[in-house]
Short mmCIF file of C-alpha atoms in Angstrom, two decimals:
data_model
loop_
_atom_site.label_atom_id
_atom_site.label_comp_id
_atom_site.label_asym_id
_atom_site.label_seq_id
_atom_site.Cartn_x
_atom_site.Cartn_y
_atom_site.Cartn_z
CA MET H 1 7.82 -5.12 2.17
CA ALA H 2 7.08 -2.12 4.16
CA PHE H 3 8.08 -2.41 7.90
CA GLU H 4 10.07 -5.77 7.30
CA SER H 5 12.89 -4.68 9.76
CA LEU H 6 10.53 -3.74 12.63
CA SER H 7 8.22 -6.53 12.03
CA ASP H 8 10.72 -9.12 12.29
CA ARG H 9 12.15 -7.78 15.49
CA LEU H 10 8.68 -7.38 17.14
CA ASN H 11 8.11 -11.11 16.02
CA GLY H 12 11.30 -12.04 17.66
CA VAL H 13 10.31 -10.63 20.82
CA PHE H 14 7.05 -12.07 21.30
CA LYS H 15 8.38 -15.66 20.12
CA LYS H 16 10.45 -15.35 23.31
CA LEU H 17 7.55 -14.42 25.40
CA ARG H 18 5.36 -17.19 23.88
CA GLY H 19 8.21 -19.71 24.95
CA LYS H 20 7.70 -18.70 28.77
CA GLY H 21 4.01 -19.48 29.31
CA LYS H 22 3.54 -17.82 32.52
CA LEU H 23 4.99 -14.09 32.41
CA GLY H 24 6.47 -12.25 35.44
CA GLU H 25 7.67 -8.83 35.77
CA ALA H 26 10.94 -9.21 34.84
CA ASP H 27 9.82 -11.04 31.74
CA ILE H 28 7.72 -8.15 30.63
CA LYS H 29 10.53 -5.42 31.47
CA ALA H 30 13.30 -7.58 29.16
CA ALA H 31 10.76 -7.46 26.53
CA MET H 32 9.93 -3.86 26.65
CA ARG H 33 13.37 -3.29 26.53
CA GLU H 34 13.94 -5.16 23.39
CA VAL H 35 10.85 -3.53 21.79
CA ARG H 36 12.22 0.10 22.66
CA MET H 37 15.55 -0.97 20.89
CA ALA H 38 13.57 -1.99 17.63
CA LEU H 39 11.66 0.90 17.53
CA LEU H 40 14.69 3.12 17.97
CA GLU H 41 16.79 0.95 15.08
CA ALA H 42 13.31 1.64 13.10
CA ASP H 43 13.92 5.34 13.35
CA VAL H 44 11.19 6.27 15.57
CA ASN H 45 11.05 9.51 17.66
CA TYR H 46 13.13 8.77 21.47
CA LYS H 47 10.24 10.11 23.33
CA VAL H 48 7.34 8.35 21.20
CA ALA H 49 9.05 4.87 21.49
CA LYS H 50 9.83 5.66 25.59
CA ASP H 51 6.70 6.76 25.84
CA PHE H 52 4.88 3.82 23.69
CA CYS H 53 6.93 1.13 25.83
CA ALA H 54 6.09 2.64 29.35
CA GLN H 55 2.50 2.72 27.98
CA VAL H 56 2.67 -1.13 27.33
CA SER H 57 4.43 -1.97 30.22
CA GLN H 58 1.82 -0.67 32.43
CA ARG H 59 -1.28 -2.53 30.75
CA ALA H 60 0.84 -5.54 30.58
CA MET H 61 1.41 -5.76 34.21
CA GLY H 62 -1.92 -5.68 35.00
CA GLN H 63 -4.01 -8.57 36.08
CA GLU H 64 -5.74 -9.06 32.38
CA VAL H 65 -2.06 -10.27 31.67
CA MET H 66 -0.89 -11.82 34.74
CA ASP H 67 -4.09 -13.79 35.51
CA SER H 68 -4.45 -14.75 31.75
CA LEU H 69 -3.93 -18.61 30.25
CA THR H 70 -2.41 -17.11 27.40
CA PRO H 71 -0.43 -14.16 28.67
CA ALA H 72 1.96 -13.70 25.68
CA GLN H 73 -1.13 -13.24 23.73
CA GLN H 74 -2.45 -10.83 25.94
CA VAL H 75 0.75 -8.58 25.26
CA VAL H 76 0.55 -8.77 21.19
CA LYS H 77 -3.03 -7.74 21.81
CA ILE H 78 -2.09 -4.79 23.97
CA VAL H 79 1.18 -3.88 21.61
CA ASN H 80 -1.34 -4.11 18.81
CA GLU H 81 -3.97 -1.54 20.70
CA GLU H 82 -1.43 0.85 21.41
CA LEU H 83 0.24 0.65 17.72
CA THR H 84 -2.93 1.25 16.56
CA ASN H 85 -3.68 4.42 19.00
CA LEU H 86 -0.21 5.73 18.33
CA MET H 87 -0.84 6.11 14.45
CA GLY H 88 -4.19 7.72 15.06
CA GLY H 89 -6.50 5.22 16.56
CA GLN H 90 -9.18 2.69 14.87
CA GLU H 91 -10.96 5.23 12.46
CA ALA H 92 -9.15 6.39 9.37
CA ALA H 93 -8.54 10.45 9.15
CA ARG H 94 -10.55 11.38 6.02
CA ILE H 95 -10.66 14.53 4.07
CA HIS H 96 -13.53 16.39 4.73
CA ILE H 97 -15.48 17.63 1.81
CA LYS H 98 -17.93 20.38 1.64
CA ASN H 99 -21.54 19.33 0.62
CA LYS H 100 -21.79 22.90 -1.46
CA GLY H 101 -19.20 24.59 -3.78
CA GLN H 102 -15.14 24.10 -3.81
CA THR H 103 -13.03 21.93 -1.35
CA VAL H 104 -9.75 23.54 -1.74
CA ILE H 105 -6.64 20.95 -0.99
CA MET H 106 -3.31 22.65 -1.00
CA MET H 107 -0.36 20.09 -1.20
CA CYS H 108 3.14 21.30 0.32
CA GLY H 109 6.27 19.86 1.46
CA LEU H 110 9.93 19.90 0.61
CA GLN H 111 11.31 19.07 -3.47
CA GLY H 112 11.61 15.71 -4.21
CA ASN H 113 9.23 14.01 -1.73
CA GLY H 114 6.57 13.34 -4.73
CA LYS H 115 4.09 16.14 -4.39
CA THR H 116 3.01 16.82 -7.79
CA THR H 117 3.07 12.89 -8.57
CA HIS H 118 0.92 12.69 -5.20
CA ALA H 119 -1.30 15.65 -6.38
CA ALA H 120 -2.23 13.28 -9.73
CA LYS H 121 -2.69 10.41 -7.77
CA LEU H 122 -5.05 12.08 -5.12
CA ALA H 123 -7.18 13.74 -8.21
CA LYS H 124 -7.46 10.11 -9.64
CA TYR H 125 -8.30 8.84 -6.44
CA PHE H 126 -11.64 11.79 -6.11
CA LEU H 127 -12.36 11.24 -9.67
CA LYS H 128 -13.13 7.33 -8.61
CA GLU H 129 -15.16 8.59 -5.83
CA GLY H 130 -17.59 10.27 -8.51
CA ARG H 131 -15.76 13.82 -8.10
CA ARG H 132 -14.79 16.53 -10.42
CA PRO H 133 -11.23 17.22 -9.47
CA LEU H 134 -9.05 20.50 -10.94
CA LEU H 135 -5.24 20.26 -11.02
CA VAL H 136 -3.28 23.64 -10.59
CA ALA H 137 -0.17 24.20 -11.38
CA CYS H 138 1.19 26.64 -8.44
CA ASP H 139 4.88 25.52 -8.43
CA VAL H 140 6.18 28.26 -10.81
CA TYR H 141 9.98 27.54 -10.04
CA ARG H 142 10.90 24.39 -10.24
CA PRO H 143 12.03 23.43 -14.13
CA ALA H 144 9.30 21.51 -15.95
CA ALA H 145 7.02 21.28 -12.89
CA ILE H 146 4.10 22.60 -14.88
CA ASP H 147 4.74 20.26 -17.86
CA GLN H 148 4.85 17.26 -15.66
CA LEU H 149 1.48 18.19 -13.97
CA GLN H 150 -0.02 18.27 -17.40
CA VAL H 151 1.06 15.20 -18.55
CA LEU H 152 -0.37 13.44 -15.31
CA GLY H 153 -3.35 15.30 -15.78
CA GLU H 154 -3.86 14.33 -19.15
CA GLN H 155 -2.81 10.58 -17.74
CA ILE H 156 -5.83 10.51 -15.58
CA HIS H 157 -8.23 12.66 -17.81
CA VAL H 158 -8.10 15.57 -14.94
CA PRO H 159 -7.91 19.26 -16.28
CA VAL H 160 -4.77 21.20 -15.21
CA PHE H 161 -4.92 24.95 -14.54
CA THR H 162 -1.96 26.84 -15.55
CA MET H 163 -0.79 30.64 -15.63
CA GLY H 164 2.95 30.22 -16.50
CA THR H 165 5.03 32.44 -13.91
CA GLU H 166 2.27 34.09 -12.43
CA LYS H 167 2.38 34.59 -8.46
CA PRO H 168 1.26 31.42 -6.88
CA PRO H 169 -1.78 33.38 -4.74
CA VAL H 170 -3.04 35.25 -8.13
CA ILE H 171 -3.06 31.63 -9.87
CA ALA H 172 -4.64 29.49 -6.77
CA GLN H 173 -7.43 32.63 -6.91
CA LYS H 174 -7.93 32.44 -10.75
CA ALA H 175 -8.34 28.77 -10.67
CA LEU H 176 -10.66 28.88 -8.06
CA ALA H 177 -12.94 31.27 -10.07
CA ARG H 178 -12.56 28.65 -13.13
CA ALA H 179 -13.61 25.58 -11.02
CA ARG H 180 -16.78 27.48 -9.76
CA ASP H 181 -17.44 28.38 -13.44
CA TYR H 182 -16.82 24.69 -14.57
CA GLY H 183 -18.29 22.91 -11.96
CA ASN H 184 -14.83 21.22 -10.46
CA ASP H 185 -15.73 20.79 -6.66
CA ILE H 186 -12.28 19.58 -5.80
CA VAL H 187 -9.24 22.35 -6.26
CA ILE H 188 -5.94 20.62 -5.81
CA LEU H 189 -3.04 23.12 -5.39
CA ASP H 190 0.32 21.74 -6.29
CA THR H 191 2.84 24.08 -4.81
CA ALA H 192 6.30 24.46 -4.86
CA GLY H 193 8.82 23.05 -2.80
CA ARG H 194 12.24 23.49 -1.71
CA LEU H 195 15.37 21.37 -0.97
CA GLN H 196 15.40 22.61 2.24
CA ILE H 197 12.79 24.74 4.54
CA ASP H 198 12.98 28.58 4.50
CA GLU H 199 11.20 31.31 5.10
CA GLN H 200 10.68 32.43 1.54
CA LEU H 201 9.00 28.99 1.01
CA MET H 202 6.66 29.43 4.07
CA GLN H 203 5.69 32.68 3.33
CA GLU H 204 4.26 31.48 -0.16
CA LEU H 205 2.46 29.03 1.17
CA VAL H 206 0.87 31.51 3.88
CA ASP H 207 -0.03 33.64 1.17
CA ILE H 208 -1.57 31.09 -0.90
CA LYS H 209 -3.83 30.40 2.37
CA GLN H 210 -5.02 34.18 2.50
CA ALA H 211 -5.88 34.43 -0.98
CA VAL H 212 -8.19 31.65 -0.97
CA GLN H 213 -9.69 29.77 1.92
CA VAL H 214 -7.79 26.55 2.04
CA ASP H 215 -9.99 23.86 3.46
CA GLU H 216 -6.85 20.72 3.67
CA THR H 217 -3.56 21.53 3.92
CA LEU H 218 -1.45 18.19 3.52
CA LEU H 219 2.01 17.64 3.93
CA VAL H 220 3.69 15.04 1.70
CA VAL H 221 6.70 13.68 3.35
CA ASP H 222 8.73 10.76 2.30
CA ALA H 223 8.48 7.99 4.49
CA MET H 224 12.08 6.94 3.89
CA ALA H 225 13.75 10.10 5.52
CA GLY H 226 12.48 8.56 8.91
CA GLN H 227 13.08 11.18 12.04
CA ASP H 228 14.10 13.87 9.36
CA ALA H 229 10.44 13.53 7.84
CA VAL H 230 8.94 14.01 11.40
CA ASN H 231 11.04 17.28 11.93
CA VAL H 232 9.89 18.57 9.10
CA ALA H 233 6.35 17.60 9.59
CA LYS H 234 6.96 19.55 13.03
CA THR H 235 8.33 22.35 11.22
CA PHE H 236 5.94 22.61 8.54
CA HIS H 237 2.61 22.58 11.07
CA GLU H 238 4.32 25.08 13.18
CA LYS H 239 4.76 27.55 10.17
CA ILE H 240 1.79 27.22 7.90
CA GLY H 241 -0.55 24.67 9.85
CA VAL H 242 -1.09 21.46 8.66
CA ASP H 243 -4.10 19.09 8.55
CA GLY H 244 -2.93 15.91 7.92
CA ILE H 245 0.13 14.12 6.27
CA VAL H 246 0.69 12.00 2.73
CA LEU H 247 3.65 9.30 3.42
CA THR H 248 4.74 8.66 0.27
CA LYS H 249 7.60 5.65 -0.64
CA THR H 250 5.87 3.42 2.16
CA ASP H 251 6.35 0.33 0.09
CA GLY H 252 10.25 0.76 0.38
CA ASP H 253 10.57 1.77 3.84
CA THR H 254 11.59 -1.23 5.88
CA ARG H 255 11.62 0.56 9.19
CA GLY H 256 8.14 2.78 9.68
CA GLY H 257 9.92 5.60 11.90
CA ALA H 258 8.10 8.23 10.25
CA ALA H 259 4.79 6.27 10.43
CA LEU H 260 4.89 5.76 13.86
CA SER H 261 6.26 9.36 15.05
CA VAL H 262 4.18 11.78 13.00
CA LEU H 263 0.97 11.90 14.81
CA ALA H 264 2.71 12.00 18.16
CA VAL H 265 4.93 14.54 17.37
CA THR H 266 2.55 16.97 15.42
CA GLY H 267 -0.41 16.14 16.27
CA LYS H 268 -1.75 15.53 12.96
CA PRO H 269 -2.92 12.34 11.37
CA ILE H 270 -1.64 10.64 8.31
CA LYS H 271 -4.44 10.57 5.95
CA PHE H 272 -2.93 8.78 2.60
CA GLN H 273 0.05 6.50 2.28
CA GLY H 274 1.73 6.05 -1.38
CA THR H 275 2.54 2.47 -1.92
CA GLY H 276 4.29 2.54 -5.34
CA GLU H 277 4.95 4.40 -8.40
CA LYS H 278 1.79 3.90 -10.22
CA LEU H 279 -0.85 6.75 -10.37
CA ASP H 280 -3.45 4.28 -8.48
CA ASP H 281 -0.84 3.45 -5.98
CA LEU H 282 -2.50 5.63 -3.30
CA GLU H 283 -4.42 4.53 0.01
CA VAL H 284 -6.10 5.69 2.69
CA PHE H 285 -4.15 5.21 6.04
CA HIS H 286 -5.65 2.91 8.29
CA PRO H 287 -3.83 3.10 11.75
CA GLY H 288 -5.51 -0.42 12.90
CA ARG H 289 -4.62 -2.27 9.52
CA MET H 290 -1.15 -0.70 9.66
CA ALA H 291 -0.46 -1.97 13.06
CA GLY H 292 -1.74 -5.39 11.73
CA ARG H 293 0.53 -5.62 9.43
CA ILE H 294 3.39 -4.44 11.30
CA LEU H 295 3.04 -7.26 13.62
CA GLY H 296 2.47 -9.89 11.21
CA MET H 297 -1.57 -10.24 11.76
CA GLY H 298 -2.32 -9.24 7.89
CA ASP H 299 -4.38 -6.46 6.60
CA VAL H 300 -7.55 -9.16 4.91
CA LEU H 301 -9.50 -5.79 4.78
CA SER H 302 -7.54 -3.73 2.49
CA LEU H 303 -6.46 -7.22 0.16
CA ILE H 304 -10.30 -7.61 0.07
CA GLU H 305 -10.81 -3.84 -0.80
CA LYS H 306 -7.71 -3.74 -3.40
CA ALA H 307 -9.43 -7.12 -5.04
CA GLN H 308 -13.08 -5.37 -5.45
CA GLU H 309 -11.55 -2.35 -6.77
CA THR H 310 -9.25 -4.34 -9.62
CA ALA H 311 -11.63 -7.25 -10.32
CA ASP H 312 -13.54 -8.04 -13.04
CA GLN H 313 -16.38 -9.32 -11.70
CA GLU H 314 -17.66 -11.11 -14.69
CA ALA H 315 -14.73 -12.77 -15.70
CA ALA H 316 -13.62 -13.76 -12.01
CA GLU H 317 -17.15 -15.59 -11.90
CA LYS H 318 -16.09 -16.97 -15.66
CA THR H 319 -12.82 -18.24 -14.05
CA ALA H 320 -14.21 -19.74 -11.03
CA ARG H 321 -17.12 -21.84 -13.20
CA ARG H 322 -14.43 -23.41 -15.75
CA MET H 323 -12.23 -24.21 -12.76
CA MET H 324 -15.34 -26.08 -11.20
CA GLU H 325 -15.99 -27.54 -14.52
CA ASN H 326 -12.34 -28.54 -14.87
CA LYS H 327 -12.08 -26.40 -17.84
CA PHE H 328 -9.23 -24.06 -16.77
CA ASP H 329 -6.87 -23.84 -19.42
CA MET H 330 -3.70 -21.57 -19.97
CA ASN H 331 -5.75 -18.45 -20.68
CA ASP H 332 -7.43 -18.40 -17.65
CA MET H 333 -3.93 -18.20 -16.08
CA LEU H 334 -2.48 -15.58 -18.01
CA ASP H 335 -6.09 -13.80 -17.24
CA GLN H 336 -4.75 -14.64 -13.21
CA PHE H 337 -1.50 -13.25 -13.55
CA ALA H 338 -2.69 -10.26 -15.05
CA GLN H 339 -5.44 -10.07 -11.98
CA MET H 340 -2.05 -10.35 -9.52
CA LYS H 341 -0.31 -7.63 -11.30
CA LYS H 342 -3.43 -4.99 -10.73
CA MET H 343 -3.33 -6.00 -7.05
CA GLY H 344 0.52 -4.68 -7.01
CA GLY H 345 2.12 -8.45 -7.34
CA ILE H 346 3.05 -11.01 -5.08
CA SER H 347 4.99 -9.01 -2.48
CA ALA H 348 2.37 -6.70 -2.12
CA MET H 349 -0.20 -9.37 -1.71
CA LEU H 350 2.03 -10.82 1.18
CA SER H 351 2.13 -8.14 3.59
CA MET H 352 -1.80 -8.14 3.89
CA ILE H 353 -1.82 -11.79 4.51
CA PRO H 354 -1.58 -13.17 7.95
CA GLY H 355 1.71 -14.62 8.43
CA GLY H 356 2.41 -13.37 5.04
CA ASN H 357 5.40 -11.52 6.81
CA LYS H 358 7.43 -14.55 7.71
CA VAL H 359 7.99 -15.59 4.31
CA ASP H 360 10.84 -14.08 2.67
CA PRO H 361 10.33 -11.88 -0.06
CA SER H 362 13.70 -12.89 -1.97
CA GLN H 363 12.33 -16.36 -2.10
CA ILE H 364 9.88 -14.88 -4.25
CA ASP H 365 11.06 -14.46 -7.91
CA GLU H 366 8.40 -12.29 -9.64
CA LYS H 367 10.65 -12.26 -12.84
CA GLN H 368 9.59 -16.49 -13.04
CA PHE H 369 5.92 -14.97 -13.80
CA VAL H 370 7.19 -12.90 -16.60
CA HIS H 371 8.56 -16.11 -17.89
CA ILE H 372 5.57 -18.01 -17.32
CA GLU H 373 3.47 -15.01 -19.25
CA ALA H 374 6.27 -15.26 -22.10
CA ILE H 375 5.90 -19.11 -22.59
CA ILE H 376 1.92 -18.79 -22.36
CA GLN H 377 1.57 -16.39 -24.79
CA SER H 378 4.44 -18.06 -27.21
CA MET H 379 1.67 -21.03 -27.46
CA THR H 380 -0.73 -21.12 -29.89
CA PRO H 381 -4.68 -20.53 -29.25
CA ALA H 382 -5.34 -24.72 -29.55
CA GLU H 383 -1.75 -24.93 -27.18
CA ARG H 384 -3.60 -22.71 -24.70
CA GLU H 385 -6.97 -24.58 -24.58
CA LYS H 386 -5.60 -27.90 -24.49
CA PRO H 387 -1.66 -28.25 -23.45
CA SER H 388 -1.87 -32.02 -23.19
CA ILE H 389 -1.50 -31.30 -27.21
CA ILE H 390 2.13 -29.79 -27.10
CA ASN H 391 4.58 -32.50 -28.17
CA PRO H 392 8.50 -32.16 -28.17
CA LYS H 393 8.78 -30.27 -31.32
CA ARG H 394 5.98 -27.98 -30.03
CA LYS H 395 8.03 -27.15 -26.61
CA ARG H 396 11.06 -26.46 -28.78
CA ARG H 397 8.86 -24.10 -30.83
CA ILE H 398 7.40 -22.11 -27.47
CA ALA H 399 11.00 -22.35 -25.79
CA ALA H 400 12.34 -20.37 -28.58
CA GLY H 401 9.45 -17.77 -28.91
CA SER H 402 9.66 -17.05 -25.17
CA GLY H 403 13.24 -16.90 -24.67
CA THR H 404 13.10 -19.58 -22.17
CA SER H 405 14.52 -23.38 -22.28
CA VAL H 406 12.76 -26.35 -22.69
CA GLU H 407 12.87 -27.31 -19.29
CA GLU H 408 10.77 -24.49 -17.97
CA VAL H 409 8.39 -25.25 -20.63
CA ASN H 410 8.25 -28.63 -19.16
CA LYS H 411 8.22 -27.50 -15.54
CA LEU H 412 5.12 -25.22 -16.53
CA LEU H 413 3.23 -27.79 -18.14
CA ARG H 414 3.65 -30.18 -15.13
CA GLN H 415 2.82 -27.87 -12.29
CA PHE H 416 -0.51 -27.10 -14.90
CA GLU H 417 -1.18 -30.75 -14.93
CA MET H 418 -0.94 -31.16 -11.38
CA MET H 419 -3.07 -28.16 -10.75
CA GLN H 420 -5.65 -29.77 -12.83
CA LYS H 421 -5.66 -32.95 -10.88
CA MET H 422 -6.22 -30.89 -7.50
CA MET H 423 -9.41 -29.25 -9.30
CA LYS H 424 -10.91 -32.87 -9.86
CA LYS H 425 -10.18 -33.56 -6.44
CA VAL H 426 -12.12 -30.24 -5.27
CA LYS H 427 -15.06 -30.81 -7.36
CA ARG H 428 -15.54 -34.41 -6.26
CA ASN H 429 -15.16 -33.93 -2.65
CA PRO H 430 -14.65 -29.87 -1.58
CA LYS H 431 -14.76 -30.79 2.14
CA GLY H 432 -12.61 -33.62 2.25
CA PHE H 433 -9.55 -31.63 0.03
CA ALA H 434 -9.66 -29.34 2.44
CA ARG H 435 -9.20 -30.94 5.34
CA SER H 436 -6.50 -33.11 3.38
CA LEU H 437 -4.51 -29.82 2.84
CA GLY H 438 -3.72 -29.62 6.44
CA LEU H 439 -3.19 -25.71 8.32
CA GLY H 440 0.09 -24.30 6.89
CA ARG H 441 0.93 -26.85 4.44
CA GLY H 442 0.68 -24.79 1.67
CA MET H 443 -0.65 -25.89 -1.94
CA PRO H 444 0.51 -28.77 -3.72
CA GLY H 445 2.51 -28.31 -6.64
CA GLY H 446 4.67 -25.58 -5.40
CA MET H 447 3.06 -22.82 -7.42
CA GLY H 448 0.83 -21.24 -4.42
CA PHE H 449 -1.73 -19.46 -6.92
#
């Protein structure tokens, strides 16, 4: 889970504060020492961590905290606000799209950080926004770079402009002319990367910017590189001028140092974050929402947006009706698993649910969902609609067909039966049932759907 280690450390600090009731100056100083250590361990730039803690300490020792009935909560609120400011403020930084003509976006960065893949992800993002993007292959050095971009372009149904090994500034000029002729309003230049920063790379990027008017220069950096990513961002900005950052592999970055340092060091905001390997796994970077995730407050807005993007409204309403009419069957359960996958799976959803960071991801075996899908898919249509007809002979057949055991089939059937009983209770007395669950108890049956 992204920022897992940092989130755990910070929540440990706040737990100690909550146990003290009233806070004194010594309590806040001790807490800030731990916060600074947590940030440094997360590979946050030293000066950034020091300035952040100084700002929080100054505010935390003010009257709003010292005189508060809940001083620990006030400190968490201040840390949340300062984390948000550190990453860019409440408003997400957006790419400015021209009302007329072509908006040219140049992707740059070191080799291996995911430039080509994220150029395609960005094209797909704009395609969903109703734009007509054009991908341009300006990486003429890396073997198969042009082929890779063409394959990605075909997958997302976006045209790719290529000119073989022609000079990149010429390719950019010709691509822009082609975009004008064919009505492409977004032009995304996939430039060459290097294993390390060198003058030849930088000069080529400068030449491209001189050949065409680049509206947005986006630097692609690997979140898992931590402090190295920040140093790369600083160098690129000084040499060629960067307008924003695309932070990749945030799903695998448990520390978060790059996300927390890059704006303070470069003065340029993170505009997008790559959250996975699929071409849909690109999100606008929201500093406030990210701060909420780090502090375990969740990110309900992103969860709702993801659900709206992936959900089939008609299918969702149909499932809801079937649940309330007590007609929910194994086919519906299979549909729910498919929906969960579209939203990134249980682990991705946990990071957006308030308190979800307290759930140990290692305790959630997503392979079990694969087993359940296999069991359901091994059932006949009649068995899916009416699981009560599944006798021992049928169970043995289903277990053999799904590569599981009869015990696993029995477990699924028991859990499904418990879900049906729960739905009957909800239908009879929705308010009473909600009260009977209580806060934080979880859902009966152990499934947690």
